[in-house]
Amino acid sequence: MALTHFDGDGNAHMVDVSDKPATAREARATGWVRMTPETLDMITDGRAKKGDALGVARLAGIMGAKRTSDLIPLCHPLPVTKVALDLAPDPELPGIRVTATVKTSGQTGVEMEALTAVSTACLTIYDMVKAVQKDMEIGGIHLTFKDGGKSGRFEAQP
Amino acid sequence: MALTHFDGDGNAHMVDVSDKPATAREARATGWVRMTPETLDMITDGRAKKGDALGVARLAGIMGAKRTSDLIPLCHPLPVTKVALDLAPDPELPGIRVTATVKTSGQTGVEMEALTAVSTACLTIYDMVKAVQKDMEIGGIHLTFKDGGKSGRFEAQP
Amino acid sequence: MALTHFDGDGNAHMVDVSDKPATAREARATGWVRMTPETLDMITDGRAKKGDALGVARLAGIMGAKRTSDLIPLCHPLPVTKVALDLAPDPELPGIRVTATVKTSGQTGVEMEALTAVSTACLTIYDMVKAVQKDMEIGGIHLTFKDGGKSGRFEAQP
Amino acid sequence: MALTHFDGDGNAHMVDVSDKPATAREARATGWVRMTPETLDMITDGRAKKGDALGVARLAGIMGAKRTSDLIPLCHPLPVTKVALDLAPDPELPGIRVTATVKTSGQTGVEMEALTAVSTACLTIYDMVKAVQKDMEIGGIHLTFKDGGKSGRFEAQP
Amino acid sequence: MALTHFDGDGNAHMVDVSDKPATAREARATGWVRMTPETLDMITDGRAKKGDALGVARLAGIMGAKRTSDLIPLCHPLPVTKVALDLAPDPELPGIRVTATVKTSGQTGVEMEALTAVSTACLTIYDMVKAVQKDMEIGGIHLTFKDGGKSGRFEAQP
Amino acid sequence: MALTHFDGDGNAHMVDVSDKPATAREARATGWVRMTPETLDMITDGRAKKGDALGVARLAGIMGAKRTSDLIPLCHPLPVTKVALDLAPDPELPGIRVTATVKTSGQTGVEMEALTAVSTACLTIYDMVKAVQKDMEIGGIHLTFKDGGKSGRFEAQP
């Protein structure tokens, strides 16, 4: 079996989706940034009074979703019709959990848009907090839901 | 203590680095994409004959590093002077380990450029392989080395 | 009443337009750059022989319209089907009056595309003339016409 | 006298600044979005509980400043070293007043970056509020301060 | 007869295609980079063991196709549904021959996307080899095939 | 001998220029678009009264130069300090000859910026005229001059 993003000669190409019907597509992805409890406190305190770091990361994620096909070489450009991000402090982690939901009506799915939104939001959190902690970790980035298109519905543990 | 990316009123801003000297900066970051052994085989086999997925991801990471300040809202634009990515199959993971090294001479560091390169390369691997496996995970993204600037050298386990 | 660009928890999101039908959309916006009569003369003279500043600003406005969803965080990406700008010297102002007309067939309107085209053209005029006059003013930017979509037709004084 | 952005034959060009020294540059610009008192109330109420529209606009302005040379055709690319925006509700207007401050060390000034930041923030406010009021107006966009470079200091009424 | 990209007053505009039906579109373009036999050997040898220059150029061409409407001022944005590039060493030239095929379903054709893909791939080859040969030439860039839309099919010698 | 854009293992990378001094750099490139005499007449007539196609292409070239490192994967980002394009009708060709001059002070040269400016201007001419002639050809793109940096001066026939 061969990867679809490469033709018979092994050359990368943007897969031809011209003949696929435009259907309603939705994808959801998640991920997290792990940090010390002290760093997490700075972010959650700040939300109330010292600066809304989660608001900045949420916006970065929304804008990142719109740049997906610019960043991922073989990804089809798609006019997304919805992007929403949820960023929640999780003291168990400890850190921030990020979830992104993306929709479109198109010939390919929006999995990459959802994953790119999560990644960009996580990177933005890292950027805003790196002056106080450099050894944070970004992880757990995976698809939790996808619907629409020939391959149909996919669901995974958040 | 407050986050430096927010001013006294809690408003986000791009921190003033005008008075910092331009010094040699370097940063290294790492991360991975975890997949089944079968999926990993498809990528490593492909390298030889069916398509160089790692080559595509490497290039995406290099170009992603150059787009960092476009993606991360409060990140300073910096003319990077070197970007290199190493992508290695790891049967233990199993999956692909990604490492990025970025250099510049500038007034701020290139940690975000290195982390963005790693993230973009991981997302690109996911994109190329998602037709055969949807439950891959991207993780372990963290800074492993940084030098230059006032805060000096930082090193962490790869 | 709450702003539609924020969800029930007050978090910014890109509004879900997935279920809205794609209809013919049109929007027109206007604005101006005010300057001294001497500066205006330089631009209008130049048109004939020393350089077509209005032509440069027109092109910047057309390209700006195409970048709208990159610039405005919660704006949906839309493939515009027409962009036209009119730039007219107005000795009464004195200055340049800019009007932009944008069309698409889509699930949201093109008001932001028209307003972004006008703003970008005005900024470009400022850029080209700022060496001779720094106290120019950009103003009067507003929507003058919009049609299509559920909210229907809107008209205002140019 | 001819505009510097056009050569002797009237052709547009990006002015040669190769021989200008890199000096500390700063610029400040201002502008406003005028709306009804009811619309203004929605924004200011929202700040507390229903969504931080001013926070979104501030971020858009910061990112807009970084895109200036992409938008303004003859503008030199410059690595900005500081971008800050102030957005204040003004019941007298009524509306929102926007001020942007930009710094760099470079061969040309950052007036266009400051003006582009203000314009982008104003457009973003318009975008978020347009569902409740379509006849808002963006205006009063002008430079209030500039320093650095051969032409020296410039100051104007905010 | 007048050029369609200019209105009755000679002002550039993005042509109104709102009333054109969205049909299946395809375009193919070709071009080449001419170099010495020694330089060509370095590229073809490299493919096997020293670095896949053609793979890098192929990817640049695919990504360039997606940026077309950003680069060409009056070009309509179009969500492409397929991009493929073929890069073949030609000892007769001597050099590399580049062919790009692009598809979409839209209201305008994808000729510019195919030509931009070819140009970007050729420039990328030049970039990677310029350290060993500076007098390479890029040429022969033309459309070889186009179908779809009112003007119908066009074919030319590759 | 190996290509510098690939490391010892044949992996593409952005070459490390951190230790190169920033020196004054200049590059000049040229190219042409060949068309029928009738098509050329439409452009040159238009210049006077029906639309300045050469002015549009000139601006596209200037903006294209600023996007070079976005388009060419392994190209270093550089803040250009001058971009100028000359577009001249040549009845002998017949067609339009394009020349671009780019300057910077940096650690790498601006050859790619000059070549990208020429290519983008040629593509833009093609775009504006393609409704009347589809079999135009873009060619003769090559470097005619370069100075600065370790490899020193290079000159070639325009």
CSV table of N, CA, C and O in Angstrom, one decimal, chain D residues 22-101:
chain,number,residue,atom,x,y,z
D,22,ALA,N,20.8,52.9,10.1
D,22,ALA,CA,19.8,52.3,11.0
D,22,ALA,C,19.7,53.1,12.3
D,22,ALA,O,20.7,53.1,13.0
D,23,THR,N,18.6,53.8,12.5
D,23,THR,CA,18.5,54.5,13.8
D,23,THR,C,17.3,54.1,14.5
D,23,THR,O,16.4,53.4,13.9
D,24,ALA,N,17.2,54.5,15.8
D,24,ALA,CA,16.0,54.2,16.6
D,24,ALA,C,14.8,55.0,16.0
D,24,ALA,O,14.9,56.2,15.8
D,25,ARG,N,13.7,54.3,15.8
D,25,ARG,CA,12.5,54.9,15.2
D,25,ARG,C,11.3,54.7,16.0
D,25,ARG,O,11.2,53.6,16.6
D,26,GLU,N,10.4,55.6,16.1
D,26,GLU,CA,9.2,55.4,16.9
D,26,GLU,C,8.1,56.2,16.2
D,26,GLU,O,8.3,57.3,15.6
D,27,ALA,N,6.9,55.7,16.1
D,27,ALA,CA,5.7,56.4,15.6
D,27,ALA,C,4.5,56.1,16.4
D,27,ALA,O,4.4,55.0,17.0
D,28,ARG,N,3.6,57.0,16.5
D,28,ARG,CA,2.4,56.8,17.2
D,28,ARG,C,1.2,57.4,16.3
D,28,ARG,O,1.4,58.4,15.6
D,29,ALA,N,0.1,56.6,16.2
D,29,ALA,CA,-1.0,57.0,15.3
D,29,ALA,C,-2.3,56.8,16.1
D,29,ALA,O,-2.3,56.0,17.1
D,30,THR,N,-3.3,57.5,15.7
D,30,THR,CA,-4.6,57.3,16.4
D,30,THR,C,-5.7,57.3,15.4
D,30,THR,O,-5.6,57.5,14.2
D,31,GLY,N,-6.9,56.9,15.9
D,31,GLY,CA,-8.1,56.8,15.0
D,31,GLY,C,-9.3,56.4,15.9
D,31,GLY,O,-9.1,56.1,17.1
D,32,TRP,N,-10.5,56.4,15.3
D,32,TRP,CA,-11.6,56.0,16.1
D,32,TRP,C,-12.7,55.3,15.3
D,32,TRP,O,-12.7,55.3,14.1
D,33,VAL,N,-13.6,54.6,16.0
D,33,VAL,CA,-14.8,54.0,15.4
D,33,VAL,C,-16.0,54.7,16.1
D,33,VAL,O,-16.1,54.5,17.3
D,34,ARG,N,-16.8,55.3,15.4
D,34,ARG,CA,-18.0,56.0,16.0
D,34,ARG,C,-19.2,55.1,15.8
D,34,ARG,O,-19.4,54.5,14.8
D,35,MET,N,-20.0,55.0,16.9
D,35,MET,CA,-21.2,54.1,16.9
D,35,MET,C,-22.2,54.8,17.8
D,35,MET,O,-22.0,55.8,18.4
D,36,THR,N,-23.4,54.2,17.9
D,36,THR,CA,-24.4,54.7,18.8
D,36,THR,C,-24.0,54.4,20.3
D,36,THR,O,-23.2,53.4,20.5
D,37,PRO,N,-24.6,55.1,21.2
D,37,PRO,CA,-24.3,54.8,22.6
D,37,PRO,C,-24.7,53.4,23.0
D,37,PRO,O,-24.0,52.7,23.8
D,38,GLU,N,-25.8,52.9,22.4
D,38,GLU,CA,-26.2,51.5,22.7
D,38,GLU,C,-25.2,50.5,22.2
D,38,GLU,O,-24.9,49.5,22.9
D,39,THR,N,-24.6,50.7,21.0
D,39,THR,CA,-23.6,49.8,20.5
D,39,THR,C,-22.4,49.8,21.4
D,39,THR,O,-21.8,48.8,21.8
D,40,LEU,N,-22.0,51.1,21.8
D,40,LEU,CA,-20.8,51.2,22.7
D,40,LEU,C,-21.1,50.5,24.0
D,40,LEU,O,-20.1,49.8,24.5
D,41,ASP,N,-22.3,50.6,24.5
D,41,ASP,CA,-22.6,49.9,25.8
D,41,ASP,C,-22.4,48.4,25.6
D,41,ASP,O,-21.9,47.7,26.6
D,42,MET,N,-22.8,47.8,24.5
D,42,MET,CA,-22.6,46.4,24.3
D,42,MET,C,-21.2,46.0,24.3
D,42,MET,O,-20.8,44.9,24.9
D,43,ILE,N,-20.3,46.8,23.8
D,43,ILE,CA,-18.9,46.5,23.8
D,43,ILE,C,-18.3,46.6,25.2
D,43,ILE,O,-17.6,45.7,25.7
D,44,THR,N,-18.6,47.7,25.9
D,44,THR,CA,-18.0,47.9,27.2
D,44,THR,C,-18.6,46.9,28.3
D,44,THR,O,-17.9,46.4,29.1
D,45,ASP,N,-19.9,46.7,28.2
D,45,ASP,CA,-20.5,45.6,29.0
D,45,ASP,C,-19.8,44.3,28.8
D,45,ASP,O,-19.4,43.6,29.7
D,46,GLY,N,-19.6,44.0,27.5
D,46,GLY,CA,-19.1,42.7,27.1
D,46,GLY,C,-17.7,42.5,27.7
D,46,GLY,O,-17.3,41.4,28.0
D,47,ARG,N,-17.0,43.6,27.7
D,47,ARG,CA,-15.6,43.5,28.2
D,47,ARG,C,-15.6,42.8,29.6
D,47,ARG,O,-14.7,41.9,29.8
D,48,ALA,N,-16.5,43.1,30.4
D,48,ALA,CA,-16.6,42.5,31.7
D,48,ALA,C,-17.1,41.1,31.6
D,48,ALA,O,-16.5,40.2,32.2
D,49,LYS,N,-18.1,40.8,30.9
D,49,LYS,CA,-18.7,39.5,30.9
D,49,LYS,C,-19.0,38.8,29.6
D,49,LYS,O,-19.1,37.6,29.5
D,50,LYS,N,-19.3,39.5,28.6
D,50,LYS,CA,-19.9,38.8,27.4
D,50,LYS,C,-18.8,38.7,26.3
D,50,LYS,O,-19.2,38.2,25.2
D,51,GLY,N,-17.6,39.1,26.5
D,51,GLY,CA,-16.6,38.9,25.4
D,51,GLY,C,-15.8,40.2,25.2
D,51,GLY,O,-16.3,41.3,25.1
D,52,ASP,N,-14.5,40.0,25.1
D,52,ASP,CA,-13.6,41.1,25.1
D,52,ASP,C,-13.3,41.6,23.7
D,52,ASP,O,-12.2,41.3,23.1
D,53,ALA,N,-14.2,42.4,23.1
D,53,ALA,CA,-14.1,42.8,21.8
D,53,ALA,C,-12.8,43.7,21.6
D,53,ALA,O,-12.1,43.6,20.6
D,54,LEU,N,-12.5,44.5,22.6
D,54,LEU,CA,-11.3,45.3,22.5
D,54,LEU,C,-10.0,44.5,22.5
D,54,LEU,O,-9.1,44.9,21.9
D,55,GLY,N,-10.0,43.4,23.3
D,55,GLY,CA,-8.9,42.5,23.3
D,55,GLY,C,-8.6,41.9,21.9
D,55,GLY,O,-7.5,41.8,21.5
D,56,VAL,N,-9.7,41.5,21.2
D,56,VAL,CA,-9.6,41.0,19.9
D,56,VAL,C,-9.0,42.0,18.9
D,56,VAL,O,-8.1,41.8,18.1
D,57,ALA,N,-9.6,43.2,19.0
D,57,ALA,CA,-9.1,44.3,18.1
D,57,ALA,C,-7.7,44.7,18.4
D,57,ALA,O,-6.9,45.0,17.4
D,58,ARG,N,-7.3,44.7,19.7
D,58,ARG,CA,-5.9,45.0,20.0
D,58,ARG,C,-4.9,44.0,19.3
D,58,ARG,O,-3.9,44.4,18.7
D,59,LEU,N,-5.3,42.7,19.4
D,59,LEU,CA,-4.4,41.7,18.8
D,59,LEU,C,-4.4,41.8,17.3
D,59,LEU,O,-3.3,41.7,16.7
D,60,ALA,N,-5.5,42.1,16.7
D,60,ALA,CA,-5.5,42.3,15.3
D,60,ALA,C,-4.6,43.5,14.9
D,60,ALA,O,-4.0,43.4,13.8
D,61,GLY,N,-4.6,44.5,15.7
D,61,GLY,CA,-3.8,45.7,15.4
D,61,GLY,C,-2.3,45.3,15.5
D,61,GLY,O,-1.5,45.7,14.6
D,62,ILE,N,-2.0,44.6,16.5
D,62,ILE,CA,-0.5,44.1,16.6
D,62,ILE,C,-0.1,43.3,15.4
D,62,ILE,O,0.9,43.5,14.8
D,63,MET,N,-1.0,42.3,15.1
D,63,MET,CA,-0.6,41.5,13.9
D,63,MET,C,-0.7,42.3,12.6
D,63,MET,O,0.2,42.0,11.7
D,64,GLY,N,-1.5,43.2,12.5
D,64,GLY,CA,-1.6,44.1,11.3
D,64,GLY,C,-0.3,44.9,11.1
D,64,GLY,O,0.2,45.0,10.0
D,65,ALA,N,0.2,45.4,12.2
D,65,ALA,CA,1.5,46.1,12.1
D,65,ALA,C,2.6,45.2,11.5
D,65,ALA,O,3.4,45.7,10.7
D,66,LYS,N,2.6,44.0,11.9
D,66,LYS,CA,3.6,43.1,11.3
D,66,LYS,C,3.4,42.7,9.8
D,66,LYS,O,4.3,42.3,9.1
D,67,ARG,N,2.2,43.0,9.3
D,67,ARG,CA,1.9,42.7,7.9
D,67,ARG,C,2.0,44.0,7.0
D,67,ARG,O,1.6,43.9,5.8
D,68,THR,N,2.4,45.1,7.6
D,68,THR,CA,2.4,46.4,6.8
D,68,THR,C,3.0,46.3,5.5
D,68,THR,O,2.4,46.7,4.5
D,69,SER,N,4.2,45.8,5.4
D,69,SER,CA,4.9,45.8,4.1
D,69,SER,C,4.3,44.8,3.1
D,69,SER,O,4.6,44.9,1.9
D,70,ASP,N,3.5,43.9,3.6
D,70,ASP,CA,2.8,43.0,2.7
D,70,ASP,C,1.6,43.7,2.0
D,70,ASP,O,1.2,43.4,0.9
D,71,LEU,N,1.0,44.7,2.8
D,71,LEU,CA,-0.2,45.4,2.3
D,71,LEU,C,0.1,46.6,1.6
D,71,LEU,O,-0.7,46.9,0.6
D,72,ILE,N,1.1,47.4,2.0
D,72,ILE,CA,1.4,48.7,1.4
D,72,ILE,C,2.5,48.5,0.3
D,72,ILE,O,3.6,48.2,0.7
D,73,PRO,N,2.1,48.6,-1.0
D,73,PRO,CA,3.1,48.1,-2.0
D,73,PRO,C,4.5,48.6,-2.0
D,73,PRO,O,5.4,47.9,-2.2
D,74,LEU,N,4.7,49.9,-1.7
D,74,LEU,CA,6.0,50.5,-1.8
D,74,LEU,C,6.7,50.6,-0.4
D,74,LEU,O,7.7,51.3,-0.3
D,75,CYS,N,6.1,50.0,0.6
D,75,CYS,CA,6.6,50.1,2.0
D,75,CYS,C,7.8,49.1,2.2
D,75,CYS,O,7.7,48.0,1.8
D,76,HIS,N,8.8,49.6,2.8
D,76,HIS,CA,10.0,48.7,3.1
D,76,HIS,C,9.6,47.7,4.3
D,76,HIS,O,9.0,48.1,5.2
D,77,PRO,N,10.1,46.5,4.1
D,77,PRO,CA,9.9,45.5,5.3
D,77,PRO,C,10.8,45.9,6.4
D,77,PRO,O,12.0,46.3,6.2
D,78,LEU,N,10.3,45.9,7.6
D,78,LEU,CA,11.1,46.3,8.8
D,78,LEU,C,10.8,45.4,10.0
D,78,LEU,O,9.6,45.1,10.2
D,79,PRO,N,11.8,44.9,10.7
D,79,PRO,CA,11.5,44.0,11.8
D,79,PRO,C,11.1,44.9,13.1
D,79,PRO,O,12.0,45.4,13.7
D,80,VAL,N,9.8,45.1,13.3
D,80,VAL,CA,9.4,46.0,14.4
D,80,VAL,C,9.9,45.4,15.8
D,80,VAL,O,9.9,44.2,16.0
D,81,THR,N,10.2,46.3,16.7
D,81,THR,CA,10.7,45.8,18.0
D,81,THR,C,9.7,46.1,19.1
D,81,THR,O,10.0,45.6,20.3
D,82,LYS,N,8.7,46.8,18.8
D,82,LYS,CA,7.6,47.0,19.8
D,82,LYS,C,6.3,47.4,19.1
D,82,LYS,O,6.4,48.2,18.2
D,83,VAL,N,5.2,46.8,19.5
D,83,VAL,CA,3.9,47.3,19.0
D,83,VAL,C,3.0,47.3,20.2
D,83,VAL,O,2.8,46.2,20.9
D,84,ALA,N,2.3,48.4,20.5
D,84,ALA,CA,1.3,48.4,21.6
D,84,ALA,C,0.1,49.2,21.2
D,84,ALA,O,0.3,50.2,20.4
D,85,LEU,N,-1.0,48.7,21.5
D,85,LEU,CA,-2.3,49.5,21.2
D,85,LEU,C,-3.1,49.8,22.4
D,85,LEU,O,-3.2,48.9,23.3
D,86,ASP,N,-3.6,51.0,22.4
D,86,ASP,CA,-4.6,51.3,23.5
D,86,ASP,C,-5.9,51.5,22.9
D,86,ASP,O,-6.1,52.2,21.9
D,87,LEU,N,-6.9,50.9,23.4
D,87,LEU,CA,-8.3,51.0,22.9
D,87,LEU,C,-9.2,51.5,24.1
D,87,LEU,O,-9.4,50.7,25.0
D,88,ALA,N,-9.7,52.7,23.9
D,88,ALA,CA,-10.5,53.2,25.1
D,88,ALA,C,-11.9,53.7,24.6
D,88,ALA,O,-12.0,54.4,23.6
D,89,PRO,N,-12.9,53.2,25.3
D,89,PRO,CA,-14.3,53.7,25.0
D,89,PRO,C,-14.4,55.2,25.3
D,89,PRO,O,-13.8,55.6,26.3
D,90,ASP,N,-15.0,55.9,24.5
D,90,ASP,CA,-15.2,57.4,24.7
D,90,ASP,C,-16.6,57.7,24.5
D,90,ASP,O,-17.2,57.8,23.4
D,91,PRO,N,-17.4,57.9,25.6
D,91,PRO,CA,-18.8,58.2,25.5
D,91,PRO,C,-19.1,59.5,24.8
D,91,PRO,O,-20.2,59.6,24.3
D,92,GLU,N,-18.2,60.4,24.7
D,92,GLU,CA,-18.4,61.7,24.0
D,92,GLU,C,-18.5,61.4,22.5
D,92,GLU,O,-19.2,62.1,21.8
D,93,LEU,N,-17.7,60.4,22.0
D,93,LEU,CA,-17.6,60.2,20.6
D,93,LEU,C,-19.0,60.0,20.0
D,93,LEU,O,-19.4,60.7,19.0
D,94,PRO,N,-19.8,59.1,20.4
D,94,PRO,CA,-19.5,57.9,21.2
D,94,PRO,C,-18.8,56.8,20.3
D,94,PRO,O,-19.1,56.7,19.2
D,95,GLY,N,-17.9,56.1,21.0
D,95,GLY,CA,-17.2,55.0,20.2
D,95,GLY,C,-15.9,54.6,20.9
D,95,GLY,O,-15.7,54.8,22.1
D,96,ILE,N,-15.0,54.1,20.1
D,96,ILE,CA,-13.8,53.6,20.7
D,96,ILE,C,-12.6,54.4,20.0
D,96,ILE,O,-12.6,54.6,18.8
D,97,ARG,N,-11.7,54.8,20.9
D,97,ARG,CA,-10.5,55.5,20.4
D,97,ARG,C,-9.4,54.5,20.4
D,97,ARG,O,-9.2,53.9,21.4
D,98,VAL,N,-8.6,54.5,19.3
D,98,VAL,CA,-7.5,53.5,19.1
D,98,VAL,C,-6.2,54.3,19.0
D,98,VAL,O,-6.1,55.2,18.2
D,99,THR,N,-5.2,53.9,19.7
D,99,THR,CA,-3.9,54.5,19.6
D,99,THR,C,-2.9,53.4,19.4
D,99,THR,O,-2.9,52.4,20.2
D,100,ALA,N,-1.9,53.5,18.5
D,100,ALA,CA,-0.9,52.5,18.3
D,100,ALA,C,0.5,53.1,18.4
D,100,ALA,O,0.7,54.2,17.9
D,101,THR,N,1.4,52.5,19.1
D,101,THR,CA,2.8,52.9,19.2
D,101,THR,C,3.7,51.8,18.6
D,101,THR,O,3.5,50.6,19.0
